[in-house]
Amino acid sequence: MSIIDKMKNERLKAALDASALFEGLSAPERDALLEISRTRWSPRSSLLFSEGETAGGFFLIVSGRVKVFKVSQDGKEQILHIFGVGEIVGEVAVFSGKEFPASAVTLQDSDLLYIPREGFLRLATGRPQILLNMLATLSRRLRTFTVQIERLTLMEVASRLAQVLLEIAGEPRAGREDIADLKVTKGQLANQIGTTPETLSRTLRKMSRRGLIRVNRNRVTLCDREGLKELSLGGGQL
């Protein structure tokens, strides 16, 4: 095995280990999964599938990042999800076998594992844990959509942004800076929270002036977590 092949295999194993869908697979089950799947390298800005296209399978991200989005009739793009290593994209294909409800494009050069629907269902037969994992994944996605709809319809921009920054940063850890490391451009972040890049920039500046955050390019330090929490709940103003 060449060094390059070994590196690819290590990344693939790491992605499977990181995937909630394939959690708990035995070595033989993992081998069976790889037998029915195929790897795919997609450079940045590659279209993986388009809204309305027949869904014959789904993807596991081995490396890179993928954006899932919809485009309105007037050409406006709305980002629904941005996925990273170990996450699946296009899982609607597993149960419906119909059309993709949105489009997906790579944000970075990406290594992907394409898993065909029919092969996956054959593999999952007799392995109920895989299907239970899939249902758990779909439930998490549904909760994410519910929160996203609430943000876009009920919250002010500052509240939406504060909530997203808190989510990205995760729970604070002792001895570490409280940082939200933005792995998307500010334009993509603006799209996610339903605003314009200009409004996003103004809101970030206001948060900085209030001492809530400190911005250094795509790294946002949370200086006042409690203040951000209050703002995220609509209890504060900028």
XYZ file of N, CA and C in Angstrom:
714
model
N 0.844 -1.198 0.000
C 0.000 0.000 0.000
C 0.880 1.248 0.000
N 0.586 2.194 -0.901
C 1.376 3.413 -0.982
C 1.061 4.315 0.208
N 1.956 5.302 0.429
C 1.736 6.260 1.524
C 0.434 7.020 1.306
N 0.151 7.389 0.042
C -1.067 8.139 -0.268
C -2.303 7.301 0.041
N -2.273 6.007 -0.380
C -3.414 5.132 -0.100
C -3.599 4.943 1.402
N -2.483 4.820 2.119
C -2.564 4.650 3.571
C -3.188 5.878 4.222
N -2.786 7.075 3.758
C -3.361 8.309 4.309
C -4.860 8.372 4.034
N -5.273 7.970 2.820
C -6.691 7.985 2.478
C -7.469 7.025 3.363
N -6.910 5.834 3.576
C -7.583 4.850 4.428
C -7.714 5.350 5.861
N -6.675 6.034 6.353
C -6.732 6.569 7.709
C -7.803 7.650 7.826
N -7.906 8.515 6.797
C -8.938 9.555 6.809
C -10.335 8.936 6.741
N -10.463 7.888 5.936
C -11.748 7.218 5.807
C -12.159 6.581 7.134
N -11.225 5.931 7.792
C -11.522 5.315 9.095
C -11.904 6.383 10.109
N -11.173 7.514 10.098
C -11.472 8.600 11.038
C -12.865 9.161 10.789
N -13.252 9.294 9.497
C -14.581 9.819 9.167
C -15.673 8.867 9.625
N -15.467 7.562 9.447
C -16.441 6.575 9.904
C -16.558 6.591 11.428
N -15.411 6.721 12.088
C -15.420 6.781 13.558
C -16.156 8.020 14.055
N -16.069 9.121 13.274
C -16.685 10.383 13.679
C -18.168 10.443 13.329
N -18.632 9.482 12.530
C -20.000 9.527 12.041
C -20.981 8.929 13.039
N -21.984 9.713 13.416
C -23.029 9.205 14.301
C -23.830 8.101 13.624
N -23.920 8.146 12.292
C -24.688 7.145 11.562
C -24.065 5.761 11.671
N -22.730 5.698 11.610
C -22.056 4.405 11.578
C -21.403 4.047 12.913
N -21.872 4.716 13.957
C -21.355 4.435 15.290
C -21.642 2.985 15.677
N -20.627 2.314 16.194
C -20.815 0.952 16.684
C -20.665 -0.137 15.649
N -20.288 0.219 14.404
C -20.084 -0.810 13.383
C -18.884 -1.673 13.736
N -19.020 -2.971 13.547
C -17.884 -3.873 13.726
C -16.973 -3.778 12.504
N -15.772 -4.324 12.612
C -14.834 -4.296 11.486
C -15.427 -4.982 10.258
N -16.050 -6.171 10.375
C -16.656 -6.800 9.194
C -17.786 -5.961 8.592
N -18.584 -5.301 9.447
C -19.667 -4.454 8.940
C -19.107 -3.239 8.224
N -18.018 -2.690 8.754
C -17.370 -1.554 8.090
C -16.831 -1.978 6.721
N -16.225 -3.153 6.662
C -15.715 -3.659 5.387
C -16.849 -3.857 4.387
N -17.986 -4.363 4.883
C -19.144 -4.573 4.009
C -19.657 -3.237 3.468
N -19.634 -2.203 4.318
C -20.058 -0.874 3.881
C -19.139 -0.354 2.777
N -17.842 -0.511 2.973
C -16.884 -0.010 1.989
C -16.992 -0.763 0.669
N -17.379 -2.029 0.737
C -17.519 -2.822 -0.485
C -18.630 -2.298 -1.383
N -19.704 -1.776 -0.800
C -20.828 -1.298 -1.612
C -20.680 0.176 -1.987
N -19.672 0.841 -1.449
C -19.513 2.283 -1.643
C -18.342 2.581 -2.574
N -18.224 3.836 -2.944
C -17.065 4.243 -3.740
C -16.602 5.625 -3.294
N -15.306 5.821 -3.351
C -14.740 7.105 -2.951
C -14.830 8.090 -4.112
N -14.864 9.343 -3.767
C -14.961 10.398 -4.788
C -14.223 11.627 -4.289
N -13.336 12.147 -5.103
C -12.669 13.408 -4.780
C -13.343 14.512 -5.565
N -13.745 15.557 -4.863
C -14.447 16.670 -5.491
C -13.752 17.974 -5.144
N -13.224 18.680 -6.135
C -12.586 19.966 -5.843
C -13.596 20.981 -5.347
N -13.081 22.053 -4.796
C -13.941 23.124 -4.282
C -14.935 23.587 -5.347
N -16.148 23.870 -4.911
C -17.239 24.370 -5.764
C -17.812 23.304 -6.684
N -17.586 22.022 -6.356
C -18.184 20.945 -7.148
C -19.634 20.729 -6.708
N -20.526 20.622 -7.676
C -21.927 20.346 -7.380
C -22.100 18.843 -7.167
N -22.568 18.457 -5.983
C -22.783 17.040 -5.690
C -24.137 16.573 -6.187
N -25.155 17.394 -5.992
C -26.477 17.100 -6.538
C -27.285 18.390 -6.553
N -28.311 18.401 -7.400
C -29.169 19.576 -7.542
C -30.564 19.276 -7.027
N -31.235 20.301 -6.551
C -32.619 20.160 -6.120
C -33.458 19.601 -7.267
N -34.247 18.576 -6.974
C -35.083 17.967 -8.002
C -34.443 16.774 -8.686
N -33.134 16.577 -8.478
C -32.432 15.444 -9.075
C -32.807 14.160 -8.332
N -32.925 13.044 -9.070
C -33.262 11.765 -8.446
C -32.194 11.378 -7.428
N -32.646 10.992 -6.242
C -31.727 10.687 -5.140
C -31.432 9.185 -5.122
N -30.279 8.804 -5.642
C -29.917 7.390 -5.700
C -28.992 6.953 -4.591
N -28.499 7.891 -3.799
C -27.567 7.563 -2.732
C -27.207 8.803 -1.946
N -26.312 8.656 -0.987
C -25.910 9.797 -0.162
C -24.406 9.761 0.054
N -23.869 10.805 0.697
C -22.432 10.976 0.842
C -22.026 11.027 2.317
N -20.866 10.468 2.605
C -20.187 10.665 3.887
C -18.965 11.530 3.605
N -18.791 12.599 4.383
C -17.656 13.502 4.167
C -16.428 12.935 4.872
N -15.412 12.614 4.093
C -14.152 12.079 4.616
C -13.192 13.225 4.938
N -13.169 14.223 4.090
C -12.413 15.456 4.351
C -13.095 16.582 3.598
N -12.929 17.814 4.098
C -13.538 18.961 3.437
C -14.845 19.388 4.080
N -15.584 20.234 3.365
C -16.863 20.754 3.868
C -17.835 20.867 2.706
N -19.127 20.698 3.014
C -20.172 20.720 1.990
C -21.305 21.631 2.441
N -21.790 22.431 1.514
C -22.912 23.336 1.772
C -24.170 22.780 1.123
N -25.267 22.738 1.894
C -26.576 22.364 1.362
C -27.436 23.616 1.338
N -28.083 23.883 0.210
C -28.773 25.157 0.051
C -29.960 25.029 -0.897
N -30.818 26.032 -0.840
C -31.922 26.176 -1.784
C -31.815 27.549 -2.427
N -32.352 27.668 -3.635
C -32.352 28.947 -4.345
C -33.798 29.325 -4.644
N -34.173 30.546 -4.266
C -35.542 31.010 -4.488
C -35.753 31.354 -5.958
N -37.003 31.623 -6.311
C -37.329 31.961 -7.698
C -36.635 33.233 -8.156
N -36.352 34.131 -7.221
C -35.666 35.372 -7.604
C -34.143 35.240 -7.526
N -33.662 34.004 -7.330
C -32.217 33.755 -7.366
C -31.495 33.907 -6.049
N -32.225 34.138 -4.966
C -31.580 34.300 -3.661
C -31.283 32.936 -3.045
N -30.056 32.785 -2.561
C -29.636 31.522 -1.965
C -29.851 31.531 -0.454
N -30.356 30.419 0.061
C -30.485 30.245 1.506
C -29.746 28.976 1.903
N -28.697 29.136 2.730
C -27.941 27.982 3.204
C -28.752 27.268 4.283
N -28.919 25.964 4.118
C -29.651 25.158 5.097
C -28.713 24.496 6.090
N -27.601 23.974 5.591
C -26.629 23.289 6.445
C -25.234 23.487 5.862
N -24.235 23.430 6.732
C -22.849 23.285 6.308
C -22.289 22.108 7.090
N -21.841 21.084 6.376
C -21.412 19.839 6.990
C -19.915 19.633 6.874
N -19.351 18.905 7.859
C -17.922 18.615 7.870
C -17.659 17.125 8.004
N -16.431 16.795 8.361
C -15.960 15.408 8.402
C -16.854 14.537 9.300
N -17.214 13.366 8.768
C -18.012 12.409 9.515
C -19.508 12.602 9.365
N -19.935 13.698 8.735
C -21.364 13.953 8.571
C -21.833 13.445 7.211
N -23.134 13.149 7.137
C -23.699 12.646 5.896
C -24.486 13.745 5.198
N -24.537 13.640 3.870
C -25.213 14.633 3.041
C -26.123 13.893 2.061
N -27.374 14.333 1.958
C -28.296 13.725 1.007
C -28.976 12.488 1.538
N -29.123 12.411 2.867
C -29.671 11.203 3.482
C -31.129 10.956 3.130
N -31.799 11.953 2.519
C -33.188 11.764 2.102
C -33.307 10.595 1.137
N -32.210 10.308 0.418
C -32.229 9.224 -0.559
C -32.493 7.874 0.088
N -32.109 7.719 1.344
C -32.205 6.412 2.001
C -33.649 5.948 2.099
N -34.549 6.832 2.515
C -35.923 6.428 2.752
C -36.862 6.747 1.597
N -36.627 7.861 0.913
C -37.592 8.253 -0.113
C -37.241 7.686 -1.482
N -35.940 7.719 -1.833
C -35.548 7.299 -3.171
C -36.123 8.198 -4.244
N -36.531 9.412 -3.847
C -37.141 10.334 -4.807
C -36.158 11.453 -5.153
N -36.647 12.686 -5.183
C -35.782 13.787 -5.587
C -35.148 14.456 -4.366
N -33.940 14.982 -4.581
C -33.305 15.768 -3.526
C -34.098 17.053 -3.326
N -34.393 17.433 -2.073
C -35.166 18.647 -1.811
C -34.322 19.917 -1.838
N -33.000 19.775 -1.972
C -32.097 20.929 -1.996
C -30.865 20.548 -2.815
N -29.958 21.490 -2.947
C -28.723 21.254 -3.695
C -27.537 21.217 -2.740
N -26.416 20.634 -3.193
C -25.220 20.545 -2.352
C -23.984 20.813 -3.197
N -23.054 21.593 -2.624
C -21.812 21.932 -3.312
C -20.678 21.917 -2.300
N -19.479 21.550 -2.742
C -18.334 21.518 -1.832
C -17.817 22.939 -1.601
N -17.481 23.232 -0.343
C -16.882 24.526 -0.002
C -15.365 24.461 -0.024
N -14.829 23.248 0.036
C -13.385 23.008 -0.016
C -13.140 21.778 -0.880
N -11.882 21.565 -1.272
C -11.537 20.285 -1.874
C -11.945 19.197 -0.886
N -12.686 18.203 -1.358
C -13.291 17.238 -0.430
C -13.136 15.800 -0.916
N -12.832 14.915 0.028
C -12.896 13.475 -0.210
C -14.228 12.993 0.329
N -14.961 12.248 -0.482
C -16.302 11.799 -0.109
C -16.424 10.294 -0.313
N -17.326 9.703 0.434
C -17.692 8.307 0.224
C -19.139 8.306 -0.231
N -19.361 7.816 -1.452
C -20.727 7.753 -1.984
C -21.311 6.390 -1.649
N -22.480 6.403 -1.001
C -23.116 5.174 -0.539
C -24.460 5.033 -1.258
N -24.582 4.075 -2.192
C -25.837 3.932 -2.937
C -26.984 3.438 -2.055
N -28.165 3.925 -2.335
C -29.342 3.627 -1.511
C -29.617 2.134 -1.413
N -29.685 1.457 -2.550
C -30.062 0.044 -2.527
C -29.051 -0.786 -1.751
N -27.769 -0.537 -1.967
C -26.740 -1.277 -1.247
C -26.802 -1.015 0.251
N -27.071 0.255 0.622
C -27.154 0.600 2.043
C -28.325 -0.118 2.704
N -29.481 -0.148 2.039
C -30.650 -0.795 2.625
C -30.431 -2.299 2.772
N -29.741 -2.899 1.809
C -29.429 -4.331 1.941
C -28.518 -4.561 3.141
N -27.534 -3.666 3.294
C -26.598 -3.798 4.409
C -27.310 -3.602 5.746
N -28.236 -2.639 5.782
C -28.920 -2.305 7.036
C -29.927 -3.369 7.459
N -30.386 -4.181 6.515
C -31.319 -5.255 6.858
C -30.626 -6.235 7.811
N -31.223 -6.450 8.942
C -30.608 -7.321 9.939
C -29.644 -6.595 10.850
N -29.428 -5.305 10.586
C -28.567 -4.489 11.459
C -29.386 -3.288 11.925
N -30.327 -3.496 12.822
C -31.248 -2.420 13.225
C -30.549 -1.211 13.811
N -29.328 -1.381 14.363
C -28.645 -0.242 14.960
C -28.352 0.833 13.922
N -28.043 0.412 12.698
C -27.758 1.389 11.641
C -29.009 2.216 11.350
N -30.160 1.555 11.262
C -31.396 2.282 10.991
C -31.785 3.174 12.169
N -31.537 2.705 13.385
C -31.803 3.546 14.560
C -30.896 4.777 14.542
N -29.634 4.581 14.148
C -28.714 5.718 14.033
C -29.202 6.704 12.976
N -29.718 6.175 11.863
C -30.236 7.042 10.808
C -31.427 7.843 11.309
N -32.336 7.197 12.044
C -33.491 7.912 12.591
C -33.052 8.999 13.569
N -32.037 8.706 14.371
C -31.514 9.712 15.306
C -30.929 10.890 14.543
N -30.218 10.593 13.442
C -29.638 11.657 12.608
C -30.734 12.532 12.018
N -31.773 11.896 11.492
C -32.877 12.657 10.904
C -33.597 13.496 11.962
N -33.709 12.972 13.177
C -34.344 13.735 14.259
C -33.537 14.983 14.595
N -32.210 14.831 14.637
C -31.352 16.001 14.909
C -31.503 17.037 13.802
N -31.583 16.581 12.547
C -31.744 17.515 11.434
C -33.073 18.258 11.551
N -34.125 17.539 11.959
C -35.434 18.172 12.108
C -35.397 19.247 13.190
N -34.726 18.940 14.301
C -34.606 19.942 15.372
C -33.832 21.164 14.873
N -32.788 20.907 14.072
C -32.000 22.016 13.523
C -32.859 22.907 12.642
N -33.694 22.299 11.795
C -34.579 23.077 10.930
C -35.577 23.886 11.760
N -36.094 23.289 12.833
C -37.050 24.000 13.690
C -36.420 25.251 14.288
N -35.181 25.104 14.787
C -34.461 26.248 15.353
C -34.195 27.292 14.274
N -33.819 26.830 13.074
C -33.511 27.762 11.992
C -34.741 28.570 11.588
N -35.886 27.908 11.489
C -37.122 28.609 11.143
C -37.472 29.634 12.219
N -37.297 29.243 13.487
C -37.574 30.165 14.586
C -36.670 31.390 14.497
N -35.395 31.166 14.211
C -34.460 32.290 14.107
C -34.885 33.256 13.010
N -35.203 32.704 11.845
C -35.461 33.548 10.681
C -36.779 34.291 10.782
N -37.721 33.749 11.552
C -39.048 34.368 11.599
C -39.316 35.162 12.868
N -38.666 34.811 13.974
C -39.021 35.420 15.252
C -37.919 36.273 15.871
N -36.668 36.101 15.460
C -35.559 36.767 16.139
C -35.000 37.938 15.337
N -34.481 38.913 16.077
C -33.728 39.986 15.444
C -32.359 39.454 15.038
N -31.686 40.172 14.136
C -30.386 39.723 13.618
C -29.385 39.512 14.751
N -29.335 40.452 15.703
C -28.366 40.342 16.796
C -28.612 39.084 17.625
N -29.877 38.755 17.858
C -30.209 37.556 18.632
C -29.818 36.300 17.865
N -30.088 36.305 16.554
C -29.709 35.154 15.720
C -28.206 34.944 15.756
N -27.467 36.042 15.608
C -26.015 35.942 15.566
C -25.458 35.479 16.904
N -25.983 36.030 17.998
C -25.510 35.631 19.326
C -25.738 34.135 19.540
N -26.899 33.646 19.133
C -27.216 32.220 19.303
C -26.261 31.350 18.494
N -25.981 31.749 17.258
C -25.082 30.967 16.398
C -23.659 30.966 16.955
N -23.186 32.110 17.434
C -21.833 32.179 18.004
C -21.701 31.271 19.222
N -22.724 31.248 20.053
C -22.710 30.373 21.229
C -22.691 28.902 20.817
N -23.437 28.563 19.778
C -23.473 27.180 19.297
C -22.115 26.760 18.739
N -21.506 27.649 17.955
C -20.217 27.323 17.351
C -19.144 27.156 18.425
N -19.161 28.025 19.408
C -18.154 27.966 20.469
C -18.316 26.725 21.338
N -19.547 26.260 21.487
C -19.795 25.114 22.351
C -19.649 25.485 23.816
N -19.624 24.485 24.670
C -19.487 24.735 26.099
C -18.066 25.190 26.434
N -17.918 26.188 27.308
C -16.576 26.667 27.670
C -15.791 25.595 28.416
N -14.476 25.600 28.226
C -13.607 24.636 28.904
C -12.578 25.395 29.733
N -12.321 24.886 30.914
C -11.365 25.528 31.808
C -9.991 25.584 31.163
N -9.356 26.752 31.275
C -8.002 26.907 30.753
C -7.928 27.189 29.278
N -9.077 27.329 28.616
C -9.077 27.599 27.178
C -9.889 28.851 26.882
N -9.449 29.586 25.852
C -10.202 30.766 25.441
C -11.575 30.349 24.939
N -12.556 31.203 25.168
C -13.919 30.952 24.721
C -14.047 31.499 23.300
N -13.860 30.635 22.316
C -13.744 31.088 20.926
C -14.750 30.385 20.029
N -15.368 31.159 19.141
C -16.176 30.620 18.043
C -15.315 30.718 16.788
N -14.849 29.587 16.318
C -13.992 29.542 15.138
C -14.878 29.384 13.911
N -15.085 30.481 13.188
C -15.978 30.455 12.035
C -15.300 29.724 10.879
N -15.866 28.615 10.477
C -15.287 27.834 9.387
C -15.970 28.123 8.065
N -16.686 29.233 8.031
C -17.323 29.699 6.803
C -16.960 31.165 6.628
N -17.190 31.687 5.442
C -16.955 33.105 5.206
C -18.054 33.904 5.903
N -17.787 35.187 6.103
C -18.808 36.023 6.737
C -20.042 36.145 5.844
N -19.835 36.068 4.530
C -20.975 36.080 3.616
C -21.850 34.860 3.803
N -21.222 33.696 3.994
C -21.983 32.467 4.219
C -22.676 32.488 5.572
N -22.006 33.051 6.570
C -22.627 33.175 7.890
C -23.840 34.091 7.811
N -23.710 35.199 7.079
C -24.840 36.119 6.913
C -26.015 35.396 6.261
N -25.714 34.595 5.256
C -26.755 33.839 4.569
C -27.460 32.887 5.526
N -26.689 32.227 6.379
C -27.258 31.264 7.318
C -28.248 31.908 8.285
N -27.949 33.138 8.715
C -28.841 33.775 9.694
C -29.832 34.731 9.021
N -29.884 34.688 7.684
C -30.905 35.436 6.972
C -30.714 36.934 6.969
N -29.474 37.373 6.747
C -29.219 38.810 6.673
C -28.187 39.077 5.584
N -27.758 40.318 5.454
C -26.766 40.683 4.448
C -25.384 40.767 5.087
N -24.313 40.618 4.307
C -22.966 40.768 4.871
C -22.760 42.122 5.536
N -23.360 43.173 4.975
C -23.210 44.511 5.553
C -23.851 44.592 6.941
N -25.070 44.037 7.059
C -25.742 44.033 8.363
C -24.983 43.175 9.354
N -24.445 42.044 8.894
C -23.650 41.186 9.772
C -22.441 41.951 10.300
N -21.734 42.649 9.427
C -20.546 43.402 9.846
C -20.903 44.476 10.860
N -22.017 45.177 10.629
C -22.443 46.213 11.582
C -22.782 45.592 12.939
N -23.438 44.449 12.909
C -23.830 43.790 14.157
C -22.604 43.310 14.919
N -21.627 42.769 14.222
C -20.379 42.342 14.868
C -19.667 43.533 15.509
N -19.654 44.674 14.807
C -19.007 45.867 15.372
C -19.729 46.338 16.632
N -21.062 46.310 16.608
C -21.828 46.721 17.789
C -21.561 45.783 18.962
N -21.495 44.492 18.681
C -21.198 43.523 19.744
C -19.812 43.766 20.332
N -18.874 44.092 19.453
C -17.500 44.372 19.906
C -17.464 45.612 20.786
N -18.172 46.672 20.374
C -18.181 47.911 21.157
C -18.809 47.698 22.528
N -19.757 46.788 22.614
C -20.400 46.489 23.910
C -19.560 45.553 24.767
N -18.474 45.066 24.215
C -17.606 44.186 24.976
C -18.080 42.745 25.026
N -19.014 42.389 24.147
C -19.527 41.022 24.133
C -18.551 40.064 23.446
N -17.901 40.553 22.394
C -17.009 39.712 21.595
C -15.775 40.494 21.191
N -14.785 39.772 20.680
C -13.616 40.371 20.034
C -13.374 39.591 18.750
N -13.285 40.300 17.626
C -13.201 39.645 16.320
C -11.794 39.775 15.752
N -11.241 38.650 15.342
C -9.959 38.617 14.649
C -10.121 37.721 13.429
N -10.465 38.368 12.309
C -10.774 37.638 11.076
C -11.919 36.656 11.327
N -11.658 35.359 11.180
C -12.735 34.382 11.346
C -12.752 33.751 12.738
N -12.032 34.330 13.663
C -12.042 33.861 15.053
C -12.736 34.919 15.912
N -13.783 34.486 16.588
C -14.549 35.399 17.428
C -14.410 34.951 18.877
N -13.782 35.795 19.693
C -13.638 35.493 21.117
C -14.871 35.980 21.863
N -15.469 35.084 22.644
C -16.647 35.431 23.433
C -16.171 36.031 24.761
N -16.257 37.351 24.868
C -15.771 38.049 26.055
C -16.814 38.080 27.177
N -18.078 38.037 26.810
C -19.154 38.098 27.795
C -20.219 37.077 27.401
N -20.010 35.834 27.817
C -20.918 34.750 27.434
C -22.332 34.982 27.980
N -22.425 35.459 29.203
C -23.742 35.688 29.785
C -24.499 36.777 29.042
N -23.765 37.819 28.647
C -24.396 38.882 27.864
C -24.885 38.373 26.516
N -24.114 37.480 25.897
C -24.524 36.894 24.623
C -25.752 36.007 24.804
N -25.778 35.253 25.903
C -26.941 34.415 26.167
C -28.200 35.265 26.311
N -28.083 36.372 27.045
C -29.231 37.260 27.220
C -29.683 37.822 25.880
N -28.705 38.206 25.047
C -29.021 38.747 23.733
C -29.667 37.678 22.855
N -29.183 36.457 22.943
C -29.711 35.356 22.111
C -31.165 35.042 22.449
N -31.579 35.354 23.676
C -32.944 35.094 24.113
C -33.848 36.302 23.895
N -33.289 37.343 23.273
C -34.084 38.531 23.008
C -34.193 39.454 24.196
N -33.376 39.199 25.237
C -33.480 40.008 26.436
C -32.551 41.195 26.475
N -31.757 41.370 25.439
C -30.835 42.514 25.403
C -30.878 43.181 24.059
N -30.372 44.403 23.999
C -30.342 45.144 22.739
C -28.951 45.682 22.512
N -28.633 45.916 21.239
C -27.330 46.511 20.895
C -27.489 48.005 20.696
